[in-house]
Tab-separated table of C-alpha atoms in Angstrom:
chain	number	residue	atom	x	y	z
P	1	UNK	CA	86.834	162.521	224.059
P	2	UNK	CA	86.704	159.773	221.435
P	3	UNK	CA	86.139	162.272	218.600
P	4	UNK	CA	89.485	163.254	217.127
P	5	UNK	CA	90.736	164.734	213.878
P	6	UNK	CA	91.440	162.105	211.256
P	7	UNK	CA	95.070	161.471	210.392
P	8	UNK	CA	96.539	160.377	207.084
P	9	UNK	CA	96.728	156.766	208.282
P	10	UNK	CA	92.945	156.780	208.874
P	11	UNK	CA	92.071	157.458	205.232
P	12	UNK	CA	91.645	153.829	204.142
P	13	UNK	CA	89.518	153.041	207.185
P	14	UNK	CA	87.329	156.098	206.532
P	15	UNK	CA	86.808	155.124	202.890
P	16	UNK	CA	86.008	151.544	203.947
P	17	UNK	CA	83.269	152.870	206.228
P	18	UNK	CA	81.942	155.217	203.544
P	19	UNK	CA	81.853	152.343	201.034
P	20	UNK	CA	80.222	149.848	203.432
P	21	UNK	CA	76.810	151.133	202.512
P	22	UNK	CA	74.179	150.058	200.027
P	23	UNK	CA	73.914	153.508	198.421
P	24	UNK	CA	77.611	154.418	198.440
P	25	UNK	CA	79.369	151.147	197.588
P	26	UNK	CA	79.633	151.766	193.854
P	27	UNK	CA	80.955	155.315	194.332
P	28	UNK	CA	84.224	154.435	196.033
P	29	UNK	CA	87.409	152.663	194.909
P	30	UNK	CA	89.653	150.939	197.420
P	31	UNK	CA	91.636	148.989	194.829
P	32	UNK	CA	94.182	151.538	193.624
P	33	UNK	CA	96.711	153.841	195.271
P	34	UNK	CA	93.926	156.026	196.706
P	35	UNK	CA	95.737	159.145	195.479
P	36	UNK	CA	92.433	161.001	194.992
P	37	UNK	CA	91.461	160.304	198.601
P	38	UNK	CA	94.843	161.525	199.834
P	39	UNK	CA	94.452	164.723	197.810
P	40	UNK	CA	90.969	165.203	199.319
P	41	UNK	CA	92.346	164.646	202.810
P	42	UNK	CA	94.996	167.308	202.141
P	43	UNK	CA	92.369	169.760	200.847
P	44	UNK	CA	90.257	169.259	203.978
P	45	UNK	CA	93.302	169.581	206.254
P	46	UNK	CA	94.333	172.817	204.498
P	47	UNK	CA	90.918	174.432	205.045
P	48	UNK	CA	90.410	175.915	208.524
P	49	UNK	CA	86.627	175.634	208.081
P	50	UNK	CA	86.690	171.899	207.316
P	51	UNK	CA	87.638	168.979	209.531
P	52	UNK	CA	87.436	165.247	208.995
P	53	UNK	CA	86.788	163.516	212.306
P	54	UNK	CA	86.882	159.899	213.390
P	55	UNK	CA	85.408	158.260	216.453
P	56	UNK	CA	88.341	156.435	218.050
P	57	UNK	CA	87.928	154.262	221.130
P	58	UNK	CA	91.292	152.949	222.332
P	59	UNK	CA	92.779	153.002	218.861
P	60	UNK	CA	89.760	151.423	217.135
P	61	UNK	CA	88.230	153.763	214.554
P	62	UNK	CA	84.478	153.141	214.675
P	63	UNK	CA	82.942	156.090	212.870
P	64	UNK	CA	83.643	159.189	210.812
P	65	UNK	CA	82.149	162.444	209.644
P	66	UNK	CA	83.177	165.731	208.104
P	67	UNK	CA	82.289	169.000	209.820
P	68	UNK	CA	82.231	172.275	207.868
P	69	UNK	CA	81.732	175.799	209.179
P	70	UNK	CA	80.151	178.118	206.618
P	71	UNK	CA	80.185	181.884	206.976
P	72	UNK	CA	76.933	183.391	205.712
P	73	UNK	CA	74.908	186.589	205.418
P	74	UNK	CA	71.507	185.161	206.428
P	75	UNK	CA	70.330	185.258	210.064
P	76	UNK	CA	72.251	188.467	210.660
P	77	UNK	CA	75.528	187.101	209.442
P	78	UNK	CA	75.335	183.792	211.268
P	79	UNK	CA	77.808	180.957	210.820
P	80	UNK	CA	76.300	177.646	209.755
P	81	UNK	CA	77.670	174.222	210.642
P	82	UNK	CA	77.209	171.272	208.300
P	83	UNK	CA	78.023	167.577	208.491
P	84	UNK	CA	78.674	165.282	205.541
P	85	UNK	CA	79.688	161.652	205.249
P	86	UNK	CA	78.468	160.424	208.623
P	87	UNK	CA	79.180	156.710	209.056
P	88	UNK	CA	79.421	154.188	211.865
P	89	UNK	CA	81.146	150.844	211.301
P	90	UNK	CA	78.503	148.415	210.006
P	91	UNK	CA	79.037	145.919	212.833
P	92	UNK	CA	78.582	148.621	215.479
P	93	UNK	CA	75.396	150.311	214.288
P	94	UNK	CA	72.753	150.620	216.986
P	95	UNK	CA	75.313	150.740	219.806
P	96	UNK	CA	75.051	154.483	220.417
P	97	UNK	CA	78.283	155.529	218.711
P	98	UNK	CA	76.485	157.625	216.106
P	99	UNK	CA	74.622	159.477	218.822
P	100	UNK	CA	77.772	160.169	220.854
P	101	UNK	CA	79.582	161.282	217.697
P	102	UNK	CA	76.777	163.652	216.703
P	103	UNK	CA	76.530	165.056	220.236
P	104	UNK	CA	80.256	165.820	220.161
P	105	UNK	CA	79.830	167.598	216.838
P	106	UNK	CA	76.802	169.550	218.044
P	107	UNK	CA	78.926	170.758	220.973
P	108	UNK	CA	81.674	171.862	218.558
P	109	UNK	CA	79.184	173.761	216.405
P	110	UNK	CA	77.752	175.517	219.491
P	111	UNK	CA	81.247	176.354	220.723
P	112	UNK	CA	82.003	177.936	217.360
P	113	UNK	CA	78.857	180.080	217.688
P	114	UNK	CA	76.943	178.543	214.779
P	115	UNK	CA	73.226	179.221	214.613
P	116	UNK	CA	72.251	175.951	212.937
P	117	UNK	CA	73.727	172.570	212.182
P	118	UNK	CA	72.491	171.170	208.896
P	119	UNK	CA	72.850	167.994	206.904
P	120	UNK	CA	71.082	166.212	204.120
P	121	UNK	CA	70.398	162.512	203.983
P	122	UNK	CA	69.125	160.424	201.102
P	123	UNK	CA	65.349	159.987	201.378
P	124	UNK	CA	65.866	156.232	201.121
P	125	UNK	CA	67.755	156.327	204.437
P	126	UNK	CA	64.663	156.271	206.633
P	127	UNK	CA	66.631	154.925	209.615
P	128	UNK	CA	68.999	157.890	209.368
P	129	UNK	CA	66.076	160.302	209.284
P	130	UNK	CA	64.636	158.776	212.455
P	131	UNK	CA	68.077	158.914	214.070
P	132	UNK	CA	68.534	162.625	213.308
P	133	UNK	CA	64.961	163.411	214.372
P	134	UNK	CA	65.669	161.843	217.761
P	135	UNK	CA	68.644	164.201	218.082
P	136	UNK	CA	66.366	167.190	217.462
P	137	UNK	CA	66.880	167.760	213.743
P	138	UNK	CA	63.807	168.926	211.834
P	139	UNK	CA	63.198	167.648	208.312
P	140	UNK	CA	62.156	171.121	207.247
P	141	UNK	CA	63.996	171.272	203.938
P	142	UNK	CA	64.099	169.589	200.585
P	143	UNK	CA	67.672	168.517	199.828
P	144	UNK	CA	68.285	168.907	196.106
P	145	UNK	CA	71.264	167.778	194.060
P	146	UNK	CA	72.423	168.297	190.517
P	147	UNK	CA	75.002	165.917	189.038
P	148	UNK	CA	77.588	167.949	187.115
L	1	UNK	CA	78.563	188.182	182.540
L	2	UNK	CA	76.104	189.752	184.963
L	3	UNK	CA	77.208	187.513	187.828
L	4	UNK	CA	79.945	189.266	189.782
L	5	UNK	CA	81.433	189.018	193.250
L	6	UNK	CA	79.597	191.126	195.787
L	7	UNK	CA	81.377	194.211	197.083
L	8	UNK	CA	81.100	195.836	200.481
L	9	UNK	CA	78.680	198.441	199.116
L	10	UNK	CA	76.293	195.663	198.027
L	11	UNK	CA	75.755	194.339	201.560
L	12	UNK	CA	72.630	196.370	202.364
L	13	UNK	CA	71.054	195.483	199.036
L	14	UNK	CA	71.805	191.779	199.570
L	15	UNK	CA	70.261	191.832	203.054
L	16	UNK	CA	67.216	193.682	201.688
L	17	UNK	CA	66.714	190.894	199.152
L	18	UNK	CA	67.236	188.176	201.770
L	19	UNK	CA	64.720	189.881	204.072
L	20	UNK	CA	62.117	190.458	201.330
L	21	UNK	CA	60.693	187.029	201.852
L	22	UNK	CA	57.873	185.631	203.939
L	23	UNK	CA	60.052	183.043	205.686
L	24	UNK	CA	63.145	185.178	206.228
L	25	UNK	CA	61.750	188.626	207.091
L	26	UNK	CA	61.898	188.197	210.861
L	27	UNK	CA	65.471	186.859	210.768
L	28	UNK	CA	67.172	189.966	209.456
L	29	UNK	CA	67.792	193.448	210.874
L	30	UNK	CA	68.302	196.433	208.583
L	31	UNK	CA	67.808	199.055	211.302
L	32	UNK	CA	71.229	199.167	212.971
L	33	UNK	CA	74.805	199.623	211.795
L	34	UNK	CA	74.804	196.175	210.151
L	35	UNK	CA	78.139	195.378	211.780
L	36	UNK	CA	77.289	191.657	211.946
L	37	UNK	CA	76.622	191.612	208.191
L	38	UNK	CA	79.896	193.381	207.488
L	39	UNK	CA	81.750	190.852	209.638
L	40	UNK	CA	80.027	188.034	207.719
L	41	UNK	CA	80.972	189.623	204.405
L	42	UNK	CA	84.601	189.797	205.574
L	43	UNK	CA	84.525	186.134	206.658
L	44	UNK	CA	83.190	185.078	203.250
L	45	UNK	CA	85.723	187.257	201.416
L	46	UNK	CA	88.563	185.773	203.477
L	47	UNK	CA	87.617	182.193	202.599
L	48	UNK	CA	88.845	181.040	199.180
L	49	UNK	CA	86.104	178.380	199.105
L	50	UNK	CA	83.258	180.858	199.657
L	51	UNK	CA	81.995	183.632	197.405
L	52	UNK	CA	79.019	185.929	197.687
L	53	UNK	CA	77.728	186.796	194.226
L	54	UNK	CA	75.245	189.333	192.950
L	55	UNK	CA	73.457	189.514	189.632
L	56	UNK	CA	74.224	192.991	188.326
L	57	UNK	CA	72.734	194.317	185.082
L	58	UNK	CA	74.114	197.763	184.258
L	59	UNK	CA	74.674	198.631	187.904
L	60	UNK	CA	71.298	197.328	189.126
L	61	UNK	CA	71.710	194.481	191.605
L	62	UNK	CA	68.808	192.106	190.959
L	63	UNK	CA	69.765	188.889	192.735
L	64	UNK	CA	72.255	187.250	195.037
L	65	UNK	CA	73.551	183.897	196.201
L	66	UNK	CA	76.474	182.385	198.038
L	67	UNK	CA	78.550	179.651	196.429
L	68	UNK	CA	80.693	177.315	198.533
L	69	UNK	CA	83.165	174.675	197.379
L	70	UNK	CA	83.523	171.813	199.841
L	71	UNK	CA	86.396	169.353	199.717
L	72	UNK	CA	85.228	165.856	200.650
L	73	UNK	CA	86.242	162.212	200.846
L	74	UNK	CA	83.084	160.685	199.311
L	75	UNK	CA	82.855	159.965	195.573
L	76	UNK	CA	86.595	159.278	195.423
L	77	UNK	CA	87.558	162.561	196.980
L	78	UNK	CA	85.200	164.735	194.946
L	79	UNK	CA	84.645	168.433	195.540
L	80	UNK	CA	81.060	169.438	196.211
L	81	UNK	CA	79.520	172.793	195.313
L	82	UNK	CA	76.717	174.261	197.388
L	83	UNK	CA	74.524	177.340	197.102
L	84	UNK	CA	72.853	179.183	199.968
L	85	UNK	CA	70.762	182.333	200.179
L	86	UNK	CA	69.507	182.439	196.605
L	87	UNK	CA	67.259	185.450	196.034
L	88	UNK	CA	65.905	187.479	193.150
L	89	UNK	CA	64.471	190.949	193.735
L	90	UNK	CA	60.771	190.523	194.536
L	91	UNK	CA	59.631	192.750	191.657
L	92	UNK	CA	61.690	190.762	189.149
L	93	UNK	CA	60.705	187.201	189.978
L	94	UNK	CA	59.544	185.195	187.002
L	95	UNK	CA	61.681	187.175	184.540
L	96	UNK	CA	64.380	184.521	184.141
L	97	UNK	CA	67.063	186.148	186.305
L	98	UNK	CA	67.097	183.248	188.776
L	99	UNK	CA	67.617	180.805	185.964
L	100	UNK	CA	70.443	182.811	184.402
L	101	UNK	CA	72.052	183.231	187.822
L	102	UNK	CA	71.864	179.501	188.581
L	103	UNK	CA	73.201	178.594	185.133
L	104	UNK	CA	76.205	180.858	185.733
L	105	UNK	CA	76.807	179.157	189.083
L	106	UNK	CA	76.443	175.671	187.594
L	107	UNK	CA	79.113	176.634	185.040
L	108	UNK	CA	81.416	177.807	187.856
L	109	UNK	CA	80.916	174.564	189.780
L	110	UNK	CA	81.690	172.504	186.657
L	111	UNK	CA	84.762	174.630	185.924
L	112	UNK	CA	86.002	173.939	189.456
L	113	UNK	CA	85.579	170.193	188.842
L	114	UNK	CA	82.814	169.616	191.382
L	115	UNK	CA	80.871	166.371	191.101
L	116	UNK	CA	77.568	167.739	192.428
L	117	UNK	CA	75.914	171.040	193.168
L	118	UNK	CA	73.626	170.850	196.186
L	119	UNK	CA	71.249	173.111	198.021
L	120	UNK	CA	68.394	172.823	200.434
L	121	UNK	CA	65.176	174.763	200.256
L	122	UNK	CA	62.407	175.031	202.821
L	123	UNK	CA	59.642	172.534	202.028
L	124	UNK	CA	57.166	175.404	202.111
L	125	UNK	CA	58.903	176.940	199.083
L	126	UNK	CA	57.120	174.799	196.529
L	127	UNK	CA	57.804	177.332	193.741
L	128	UNK	CA	61.531	177.107	194.478
L	129	UNK	CA	61.407	173.316	194.316
L	130	UNK	CA	59.734	173.450	190.903
L	131	UNK	CA	62.304	176.014	189.765
L	132	UNK	CA	65.264	173.843	190.800
L	133	UNK	CA	63.645	170.726	189.322
L	134	UNK	CA	63.389	172.483	185.970
L	135	UNK	CA	67.140	173.168	186.183
L	136	UNK	CA	67.773	169.435	186.673
L	137	UNK	CA	68.066	169.230	190.455
L	138	UNK	CA	66.658	166.050	192.002
L	139	UNK	CA	64.861	166.246	195.337
L	140	UNK	CA	66.626	163.087	196.457
L	141	UNK	CA	67.507	164.173	199.972
L	142	UNK	CA	65.891	165.170	203.217
L	143	UNK	CA	67.329	168.495	204.372
L	144	UNK	CA	67.525	168.484	208.166
L	145	UNK	CA	68.390	171.338	210.505
L	146	UNK	CA	69.058	171.631	214.193
L	147	UNK	CA	68.781	175.054	215.850
L	148	UNK	CA	71.743	175.479	218.204
């Protein structure tokens, strides 16, 4: 299984993949000591319902995502799975890694007994929407965000 | 402050509000012992990043929602706030309770230092989309779900 939990030494690589993206580039900062990213990694690691994963083939980290399990009242008290920050290395897009990574995550969400797996993707990412549709995701919802 | 954490004795009322809805009615079950809802309530209560809230005016529970804080790597390790299961009692819609409830939650998310508050709402809920837009939410994302 190439999907494994991210380790502290993966943080820079994960942020590089997150930042290698037209929409996300200006959000990230790889120039400093990355203390905020380390604190975020610790917060994720401390939360049993949150895991940062990387896709690692023979020591080469090629993708990442965060998987969250949310307890909830709706659907007769069903757990909900959610992914955030899905990225595949820019030079490897279209090679099937994203699909394998998502299939591994779908299996984890099923194993945990979640009723749905949800995500939201910027409407400008039309390729991503096609990708998730192929995996069976329905674009049934409006994803709304408020900057605080 | 009328927003307070839900207690065990609020569970039936919360499920009644969730079920009093065209899209959600068939998902819920108020006929049995509600053991699954109690287990879900316990799971939420046990998770420091999840809270079920009700809107309570002088002992009358008029609305509910779940607030989740998600640690994340994106946006320089920013925390993300998310709401799920937002409902106002059917007889009280349009009276401003939803707005007061959401404003209280926005304040909580800001207080916690979250960068964004996000939610997804079924595309058929056009009233909800207008409501959230008025509060400043942007419909920037496609909300996608996979049934497991």
